[in-house]
PDB file of C-alpha atoms in Angstrom:
ATOM      1  CA  PRO A  14      54.602 127.366  90.585  1.00 40.00           C
ATOM      2  CA  ARG A  15      57.408 125.115  89.309  1.00 44.00           C
ATOM      3  CA  PRO A  16      58.391 126.012  85.444  1.00 41.00           C
ATOM      4  CA  ASP A  17      57.075 123.778  82.669  1.00 41.00           C
ATOM      5  CA  PRO A  18      59.898 121.215  82.005  1.00 40.00           C
ATOM      6  CA  SER A  19      58.957 121.152  78.153  1.00 38.00           C
ATOM      7  CA  VAL A  20      60.616 124.537  77.839  1.00 35.00           C
ATOM      8  CA  TRP A  21      63.948 122.823  78.215  1.00 33.00           C
ATOM      9  CA  ALA A  22      63.140 120.047  75.761  1.00 37.00           C
ATOM     10  CA  CYS A  23      65.791 119.725  72.852  1.00 38.00           C
ATOM     11  CA  PRO A  24      65.855 117.107  70.143  1.00 43.00           C
ATOM     12  CA  ALA A  25      69.601 116.713  70.053  1.00 51.00           C
ATOM     13  CA  MET A  26      71.783 119.351  71.554  1.00 65.00           C
ATOM     14  CA  LEU A  27      71.195 121.697  74.659  1.00 75.00           C
ATOM     15  CA  ASN A  28      71.217 125.386  73.871  1.00 80.00           C
ATOM     16  CA  TYR A  29      73.236 126.637  76.879  1.00 81.00           C
ATOM     17  CA  GLN A  30      72.096 130.065  76.258  1.00 82.00           C
ATOM     18  CA  GLN A  31      68.632 129.272  77.684  1.00 79.00           C
ATOM     19  CA  LEU A  32      69.951 127.346  80.923  1.00 86.00           C
ATOM     20  CA  ALA A  33      69.408 129.264  84.011  1.00 87.00           C
ATOM     21  CA  ALA A  34      69.510 127.917  87.520  1.00 84.00           C
ATOM     22  CA  PRO A  35      66.155 128.441  89.466  1.00 87.00           C
ATOM     23  CA  ALA A  36      66.256 131.399  91.746  1.00 89.00           C
ATOM     24  CA  TYR A  37      63.829 129.952  94.105  1.00 91.00           C
ATOM     25  CA  HIS A  38      64.453 127.615  97.204  1.00 91.00           C
ATOM     26  CA  GLY A  39      64.142 124.039  96.135  1.00 86.00           C
ATOM     27  CA  GLY A  40      64.134 124.720  92.578  1.00 87.00           C
ATOM     28  CA  VAL A  41      65.389 121.976  89.991  1.00 84.00           C
ATOM     29  CA  LEU A  42      66.616 122.324  86.506  1.00 85.00           C
ATOM     30  CA  VAL A  43      66.786 119.084  84.603  1.00 84.00           C
ATOM     31  CA  ALA A  44      67.939 119.410  80.832  1.00 84.00           C
ATOM     32  CA  PRO A  45      67.171 117.335  78.624  1.00 85.00           C
ATOM     33  CA  VAL A  46      63.884 116.587  80.000  1.00 86.00           C
ATOM     34  CA  PRO A  47      64.226 112.884  81.704  1.00 87.00           C
ATOM     35  CA  ARG A  48      61.511 111.220  79.225  1.00 89.00           C
ATOM     36  CA  SER A  49      63.833 112.014  76.248  1.00 92.00           C
ATOM     37  CA  CYS A  50      67.093 110.762  77.816  1.00 92.00           C
ATOM     38  CA  VAL A  51      66.810 107.041  76.584  1.00 94.00           C
ATOM     39  CA  MET A  52      65.881 108.163  73.034  1.00 94.00           C
ATOM     40  CA  LEU A  53      68.844 110.795  73.039  1.00 93.00           C
ATOM     41  CA  ALA A  54      71.311 108.202  74.276  1.00 93.00           C
ATOM     42  CA  ARG A  55      70.365 105.636  71.484  1.00 93.00           C
ATOM     43  CA  GLU A  56      70.353 108.187  68.871  1.00 93.00           C
ATOM     44  CA  ASN A  57      73.729 109.163  69.971  1.00 91.00           C
ATOM     45  CA  SER A  58      75.033 105.759  69.691  1.00 91.00           C
ATOM     46  CA  ASP A  59      73.582 105.269  66.215  1.00 92.00           C
ATOM     47  CA  ARG A  60      75.206 108.483  65.188  1.00 91.00           C
ATOM     48  CA  LEU A  61      78.636 107.597  66.525  1.00 89.00           C
ATOM     49  CA  ASN A  62      78.374 104.126  64.663  1.00 88.00           C
ATOM     50  CA  SER A  63      77.394 105.400  61.412  1.00 90.00           C
ATOM     51  CA  SER A  64      79.676 108.572  61.363  1.00 89.00           C
ATOM     52  CA  SER A  65      82.088 109.018  58.420  1.00 86.00           C
ATOM     53  CA  VAL A  66      84.592 111.061  60.479  1.00 85.00           C
ATOM     54  CA  ARG A  67      87.898 109.567  60.659  1.00 86.00           C
ATOM     55  CA  ILE A  68      90.456 109.790  63.566  1.00 87.00           C
ATOM     56  CA  SER A  69      94.002 108.433  62.541  1.00 84.00           C
ATOM     57  CA  GLY A  70      92.495 106.521  59.608  1.00 86.00           C
ATOM     58  CA  ALA A  71      89.765 104.777  61.726  1.00 89.00           C
ATOM     59  CA  THR A  72      86.134 105.566  61.872  1.00 91.00           C
ATOM     60  CA  LEU A  73      84.564 106.849  65.129  1.00 88.00           C
ATOM     61  CA  GLY A  74      82.369 103.733  65.258  1.00 89.00           C
ATOM     62  CA  SER A  75      85.474 101.385  65.153  1.00 90.00           C
ATOM     63  CA  LEU A  76      87.295 103.332  67.782  1.00 88.00           C
ATOM     64  CA  ARG A  77      84.428 103.306  69.896  1.00 87.00           C
ATOM     65  CA  ALA A  78      84.276  99.446  69.614  1.00 87.00           C
ATOM     66  CA  ALA A  79      87.891  99.044  70.342  1.00 86.00           C
ATOM     67  CA  THR A  80      87.649 101.455  73.429  1.00 84.00           C
ATOM     68  CA  ARG A  81      84.712  99.655  74.863  1.00 84.00           C
ATOM     69  CA  ALA A  82      86.346  96.358  74.307  1.00 85.00           C
ATOM     70  CA  ARG A  83      89.541  97.297  76.120  1.00 81.00           C
ATOM     71  CA  LEU A  84      87.796  99.066  79.037  1.00 78.00           C
ATOM     72  CA  LEU A  85      84.480  97.447  79.672  1.00 79.00           C
ATOM     73  CA  GLN A  86      83.697  93.995  81.021  1.00 76.00           C
ATOM     74  CA  ASN A  87      80.778  93.751  78.619  1.00 78.00           C
ATOM     75  CA  ALA A  88      81.583  95.634  75.438  1.00 76.00           C
ATOM     76  CA  ASN A  89      77.942  95.166  73.866  1.00 83.00           C
ATOM     77  CA  GLN A  90      75.788  96.802  76.622  1.00 88.00           C
ATOM     78  CA  PRO A  91      74.841 100.493  76.566  1.00 91.00           C
ATOM     79  CA  VAL A  92      77.240 102.814  78.480  1.00 92.00           C
ATOM     80  CA  ILE A  93      76.334 105.921  80.150  1.00 93.00           C
ATOM     81  CA  VAL A  94      79.423 107.896  81.221  1.00 93.00           C
ATOM     82  CA  VAL A  95      79.831 110.733  83.574  1.00 94.00           C
ATOM     83  CA  GLY A  96      83.049 112.042  84.996  1.00 94.00           C
ATOM     84  CA  HIS A  97      84.629 114.413  87.612  1.00 94.00           C
ATOM     85  CA  GLN A  98      87.848 115.067  89.408  1.00 94.00           C
ATOM     86  CA  PRO A  99      88.228 112.954  92.627  1.00 93.00           C
ATOM     87  CA  ASP A 100      87.526 115.971  95.058  1.00 91.00           C
ATOM     88  CA  PHE A 101      84.816 116.918  97.399  1.00 89.00           C
ATOM     89  CA  ILE A 102      82.157 117.923  94.979  1.00 85.00           C
ATOM     90  CA  HIS A 103      78.759 119.589  95.722  1.00 83.00           C
ATOM     91  CA  PRO A 104      75.435 117.863  95.371  1.00 84.00           C
ATOM     92  CA  GLY A 105      74.625 119.335  91.914  1.00 82.00           C
ATOM     93  CA  VAL A 106      77.586 117.839  90.534  1.00 86.00           C
ATOM     94  CA  TRP A 107      77.156 114.399  92.259  1.00 90.00           C
ATOM     95  CA  ALA A 108      73.568 114.202  91.089  1.00 90.00           C
ATOM     96  CA  LYS A 109      75.017 113.178  87.689  1.00 91.00           C
ATOM     97  CA  ASN A 110      76.062 109.847  89.102  1.00 95.00           C
ATOM     98  CA  VAL A 111      72.249 109.295  90.119  1.00 93.00           C
ATOM     99  CA  ILE A 112      71.025 109.938  86.627  1.00 92.00           C
ATOM    100  CA  ALA A 113      73.704 107.933  85.159  1.00 94.00           C
ATOM    101  CA  GLN A 114      72.638 104.916  87.187  1.00 95.00           C
ATOM    102  CA  ARG A 115      69.091 105.241  86.552  1.00 94.00           C
ATOM    103  CA  LEU A 116      69.458 105.900  82.785  1.00 95.00           C
ATOM    104  CA  ALA A 117      71.808 102.992  82.442  1.00 95.00           C
ATOM    105  CA  GLN A 118      69.158 100.622  84.395  1.00 94.00           C
ATOM    106  CA  ALA A 119      66.537 101.827  81.901  1.00 94.00           C
ATOM    107  CA  MET A 120      68.607 100.776  79.038  1.00 94.00           C
ATOM    108  CA  GLN A 121      69.896  97.637  80.453  1.00 93.00           C
ATOM    109  CA  GLY A 122      73.337  99.166  80.408  1.00 92.00           C
ATOM    110  CA  VAL A 123      76.089 100.124  82.812  1.00 92.00           C
ATOM    111  CA  ALA A 124      77.135 103.514  84.349  1.00 94.00           C
ATOM    112  CA  VAL A 125      80.652 104.503  84.126  1.00 93.00           C
ATOM    113  CA  ASN A 126      82.512 107.351  86.263  1.00 95.00           C
ATOM    114  CA  LEU A 127      85.505 108.583  84.652  1.00 93.00           C
ATOM    115  CA  VAL A 128      87.927 109.669  87.460  1.00 95.00           C
ATOM    116  CA  VAL A 129      89.812 112.695  86.074  1.00 94.00           C
ATOM    117  CA  ASP A 130      92.978 111.965  88.246  1.00 94.00           C
ATOM    118  CA  SER A 131      95.365 113.902  85.696  1.00 92.00           C
ATOM    119  CA  ASP A 132      94.145 117.411  87.055  1.00 93.00           C
ATOM    120  CA  ALA A 133      96.076 119.366  89.593  1.00 93.00           C
ATOM    121  CA  PRO A 134      93.632 119.969  92.601  1.00 92.00           C
ATOM    122  CA  LYS A 135      92.951 123.616  93.819  1.00 89.00           C
ATOM    123  CA  ARG A 136      92.498 122.484  97.564  1.00 87.00           C
ATOM    124  CA  LEU A 137      92.267 119.107  99.392  1.00 90.00           C
ATOM    125  CA  SER A 138      90.133 120.096 102.203  1.00 91.00           C
ATOM    126  CA  LEU A 139      86.550 119.264 103.282  1.00 91.00           C
ATOM    127  CA  ARG A 140      84.410 122.681 103.917  1.00 91.00           C
ATOM    128  CA  ILE A 141      82.406 122.167 107.205  1.00 91.00           C
ATOM    129  CA  PRO A 142      79.629 124.766 108.122  1.00 89.00           C
ATOM    130  CA  VAL A 143      79.547 125.547 111.789  1.00 90.00           C
ATOM    131  CA  THR A 144      77.687 127.863 113.877  1.00 85.00           C
ATOM    132  CA  HIS A 145      79.741 130.481 115.881  1.00 82.00           C
ATOM    133  CA  GLU A 146      78.233 133.256 118.042  1.00 85.00           C
ATOM    134  CA  ASP A 147      74.798 132.971 116.177  1.00 87.00           C
ATOM    135  CA  ARG A 148      76.550 133.085 112.710  1.00 91.00           C
ATOM    136  CA  LEU A 149      77.259 130.467 110.243  1.00 90.00           C
ATOM    137  CA  ILE A 150      80.905 130.221 109.195  1.00 93.00           C
ATOM    138  CA  VAL A 151      82.973 127.640 107.236  1.00 93.00           C
ATOM    139  CA  ARG A 152      85.919 125.779 108.606  1.00 93.00           C
ATOM    140  CA  GLU A 153      88.267 123.854 106.390  1.00 93.00           C
ATOM    141  CA  VAL A 154      89.777 120.408 107.343  1.00 94.00           C
ATOM    142  CA  ARG A 155      92.670 119.399 105.401  1.00 91.00           C
ATOM    143  CA  MET A 156      92.346 115.918 103.854  1.00 89.00           C
ATOM    144  CA  GLY A 157      95.553 115.516 102.027  1.00 84.00           C
ATOM    145  CA  PRO A 158      99.009 117.402 101.255  1.00 82.00           C
ATOM    146  CA  LEU A 159      98.774 119.898  98.606  1.00 82.00           C
ATOM    147  CA  ARG A 160     101.885 120.529  96.383  1.00 83.00           C
ATOM    148  CA  PRO A 161     101.811 123.127  93.382  1.00 84.00           C
ATOM    149  CA  GLY A 162     101.759 121.132  90.184  1.00 85.00           C
ATOM    150  CA  CYS A 163     100.858 117.942  91.586  1.00 91.00           C
ATOM    151  CA  ALA A 164      98.264 116.012  89.999  1.00 94.00           C
ATOM    152  CA  TYR A 165      95.635 113.898  91.896  1.00 94.00           C
ATOM    153  CA  GLU A 166      97.303 110.704  90.961  1.00 94.00           C
ATOM    154  CA  GLN A 167     100.503 111.714  92.527  1.00 94.00           C
ATOM    155  CA  ILE A 168      98.976 112.547  95.961  1.00 93.00           C
ATOM    156  CA  GLN A 169      99.819 109.725  98.536  1.00 91.00           C
ATOM    157  CA  ALA A 170      97.304 107.762 100.671  1.00 91.00           C
ATOM    158  CA  ILE A 171      96.355 109.148 103.938  1.00 90.00           C
ATOM    159  CA  PRO A 172      97.802 107.185 106.864  1.00 90.00           C
ATOM    160  CA  PHE A 173      95.060 105.322 108.943  1.00 89.00           C
ATOM    161  CA  SER A 174      96.181 107.391 111.996  1.00 90.00           C
ATOM    162  CA  GLU A 175      95.789 110.626 110.117  1.00 91.00           C
ATOM    163  CA  ILE A 176      92.302 109.625 109.136  1.00 92.00           C
ATOM    164  CA  GLU A 177      91.421 108.971 112.860  1.00 93.00           C
ATOM    165  CA  ASN A 178      92.656 112.494 113.606  1.00 93.00           C
ATOM    166  CA  ARG A 179      90.565 114.109 110.656  1.00 93.00           C
ATOM    167  CA  LYS A 180      87.444 112.216 111.989  1.00 94.00           C
ATOM    168  CA  GLY A 181      87.964 113.613 115.437  1.00 95.00           C
ATOM    169  CA  GLU A 182      88.412 116.983 113.927  1.00 95.00           C
ATOM    170  CA  ILE A 183      85.139 116.880 111.847  1.00 95.00           C
ATOM    171  CA  ALA A 184      83.209 115.355 114.652  1.00 95.00           C
ATOM    172  CA  GLY A 185      84.147 118.140 116.800  1.00 94.00           C
ATOM    173  CA  LEU A 186      83.049 120.676 114.119  1.00 93.00           C
ATOM    174  CA  LEU A 187      79.575 118.909 113.461  1.00 92.00           C
ATOM    175  CA  GLY A 188      78.733 118.160 116.977  1.00 91.00           C
ATOM    176  CA  ASP A 189      75.383 116.192 117.253  1.00 91.00           C
ATOM    177  CA  ARG A 190      75.088 116.276 113.349  1.00 91.00           C
ATOM    178  CA  PHE A 191      78.013 114.172 112.840  1.00 94.00           C
ATOM    179  CA  ALA A 192      76.593 110.743 113.753  1.00 94.00           C
ATOM    180  CA  ASP A 193      73.253 111.535 111.588  1.00 93.00           C
ATOM    181  CA  SER A 194      75.393 112.714 108.574  1.00 92.00           C
ATOM    182  CA  LEU A 195      77.146 110.575 105.654  1.00 92.00           C
ATOM    183  CA  MET A 196      80.466 111.580 107.107  1.00 93.00           C
ATOM    184  CA  PRO A 197      81.156 108.312 109.160  1.00 95.00           C
ATOM    185  CA  THR A 198      80.292 106.404 106.119  1.00 94.00           C
ATOM    186  CA  PHE A 199      82.637 108.505 103.967  1.00 93.00           C
ATOM    187  CA  LEU A 200      85.490 108.185 106.447  1.00 93.00           C
ATOM    188  CA  ASP A 201      84.941 104.580 106.716  1.00 92.00           C
ATOM    189  CA  GLY A 202      85.588 104.144 103.139  1.00 91.00           C
ATOM    190  CA  LEU A 203      88.760 106.244 103.419  1.00 91.00           C
ATOM    191  CA  SER A 204      90.076 103.778 106.099  1.00 88.00           C
ATOM    192  CA  GLU A 205      89.619 100.617 103.948  1.00 83.00           C
ATOM    193  CA  SER A 206      92.890  99.089 102.884  1.00 68.00           C
ATOM    194  CA  PRO A 207      95.008  98.586 101.072  1.00 75.00           C
ATOM    195  CA  HIS A 208      94.715 101.855  99.118  1.00 81.00           C
ATOM    196  CA  THR A 209      97.370 102.733  96.601  1.00 85.00           C
ATOM    197  CA  ASP A 210      96.856 106.564  96.609  1.00 91.00           C
ATOM    198  CA  TRP A 211      94.772 109.425  97.626  1.00 92.00           C
ATOM    199  CA  VAL A 212      92.636 109.085  94.612  1.00 94.00           C
ATOM    200  CA  SER A 213      91.392 105.661  95.540  1.00 93.00           C
ATOM    201  CA  GLN A 214      90.664 106.575  99.106  1.00 93.00           C
ATOM    202  CA  VAL A 215      88.428 109.266  97.950  1.00 93.00           C
ATOM    203  CA  THR A 216      86.732 107.074  95.407  1.00 94.00           C
ATOM    204  CA  SER A 217      86.223 104.373  98.134  1.00 94.00           C
ATOM    205  CA  GLY A 218      84.597 107.033 100.337  1.00 93.00           C
ATOM    206  CA  ARG A 219      82.164 108.031  97.686  1.00 94.00           C
ATOM    207  CA  ARG A 220      81.325 104.471  96.542  1.00 94.00           C
ATOM    208  CA  ARG A 221      80.606 103.725 100.359  1.00 94.00           C
ATOM    209  CA  ILE A 222      77.907 106.345 100.503  1.00 93.00           C
ATOM    210  CA  GLU A 223      76.445 105.454  96.817  1.00 94.00           C
ATOM    211  CA  SER A 224      76.339 101.850  97.773  1.00 93.00           C
ATOM    212  CA  GLN A 225      73.874 102.730 100.731  1.00 90.00           C
ATOM    213  CA  LEU A 226      71.750 104.703  98.190  1.00 90.00           C
ATOM    214  CA  GLY A 227      71.529 101.829  95.800  1.00 91.00           C
ATOM    215  CA  ILE A 228      74.096 103.497  93.220  1.00 94.00           C
ATOM    216  CA  GLU A 229      76.676 101.365  91.586  1.00 92.00           C
ATOM    217  CA  LEU A 230      79.168 102.837  88.995  1.00 94.00           C
ATOM    218  CA  GLN A 231      82.056 101.442  87.476  1.00 92.00           C
ATOM    219  CA  ASP A 232      85.053 103.810  88.245  1.00 93.00           C
ATOM    220  CA  LEU A 233      87.637 104.288  85.370  1.00 91.00           C
ATOM    221  CA  ARG A 234      90.680 106.357  86.066  1.00 92.00           C
ATOM    222  CA  ILE A 235      92.174 108.488  83.253  1.00 90.00           C
ATOM    223  CA  ARG A 236      95.642 107.012  84.166  1.00 88.00           C
ATOM    224  CA  ASP A 237      94.157 103.661  83.109  1.00 84.00           C
ATOM    225  CA  ALA A 238      92.528 104.880  79.823  1.00 77.00           C
ATOM    226  CA  ARG A 239      94.616 107.906  78.677  1.00 68.00           C
ATOM    227  CA  TRP A 240      95.869 106.358  75.504  1.00 70.00           C
ATOM    228  CA  SER A 241      93.951 108.451  72.720  1.00 76.00           C
ATOM    229  CA  PRO A 242      94.025 108.272  68.858  1.00 84.00           C
ATOM    230  CA  LEU A 243      92.656 111.580  69.007  1.00 81.00           C
ATOM    231  CA  ALA A 244      95.850 112.972  70.524  1.00 83.00           C
ATOM    232  CA  ALA A 245      97.978 111.357  67.881  1.00 86.00           C
ATOM    233  CA  HIS A 246      95.512 112.642  65.152  1.00 87.00           C
ATOM    234  CA  LEU A 247      95.933 116.295  66.405  1.00 86.00           C
ATOM    235  CA  LEU A 248      99.581 116.046  66.653  1.00 88.00           C
ATOM    236  CA  LEU A 249      99.896 114.707  63.123  1.00 89.00           C
ATOM    237  CA  ASP A 250      97.549 117.195  61.511  1.00 88.00           C
ATOM    238  CA  PRO A 251      97.760 120.407  63.776  1.00 91.00           C
ATOM    239  CA  GLY A 252      96.798 122.655  60.571  1.00 92.00           C
ATOM    240  CA  GLY A 253      93.613 120.485  60.084  1.00 88.00           C
ATOM    241  CA  PHE A 254      92.697 120.830  63.709  1.00 87.00           C
ATOM    242  CA  ALA A 255      93.280 124.545  63.820  1.00 92.00           C
ATOM    243  CA  LEU A 256      90.974 124.981  60.726  1.00 92.00           C
ATOM    244  CA  ALA A 257      88.169 122.816  61.936  1.00 87.00           C
ATOM    245  CA  TYR A 258      88.256 124.375  65.448  1.00 88.00           C
ATOM    246  CA  ASN A 259      88.265 127.923  64.057  1.00 92.00           C
ATOM    247  CA  GLU A 260      85.394 127.243  61.475  1.00 91.00           C
ATOM    248  CA  SER A 261      83.256 125.650  64.414  1.00 86.00           C
TER     249      SER A 261
END
């Protein structure tokens, strides 16, 4: 039997001590429960707008309004934000995009994916499961030049010829499974031009897959939205920041 989802219901914040991934095959953990998400999103919006907390002399509500006006096409609609590094993520992480899309639709809002291109990647390879002598092993296909200390946004786009080479390599590893997988769709997204860098390529590949599934998110890169009054506030008042951090 599946666990009762009401066990995970939280009025405002999640208790991370209670979260545990199901141990059985096909198990699903969703927290908070879906039926409470719209209420929590609206409550979160109200609390931000009415908060007396000030950052660099401005209220959270006014900073929020200014940020929305600067970054969104429609600053008045509800916004559901998720985010991750522009990497080859597993389905449990990617599921956030599905949830964000559906929650935004339920609120007549928009879903935004924050592309964290300021991080340094640990690997730039696709991990492909293959069978070898009745065993399952993992092969890695390099999908970009990895240099120590290099952020995602600094990685150059993969040339079209290289994409074709990777496509042949992946097809060889997957065999008959290649044509029925989403890999051709993803690789077609990489081949779209022009691409300014590796991040735009990977984002395009992900969007190609999502569009087939009816998922449309607005991608916003950190490099285009990194100005932050919070950073200025912390630099101007490091003692206050340390005190608040340690107390909490």
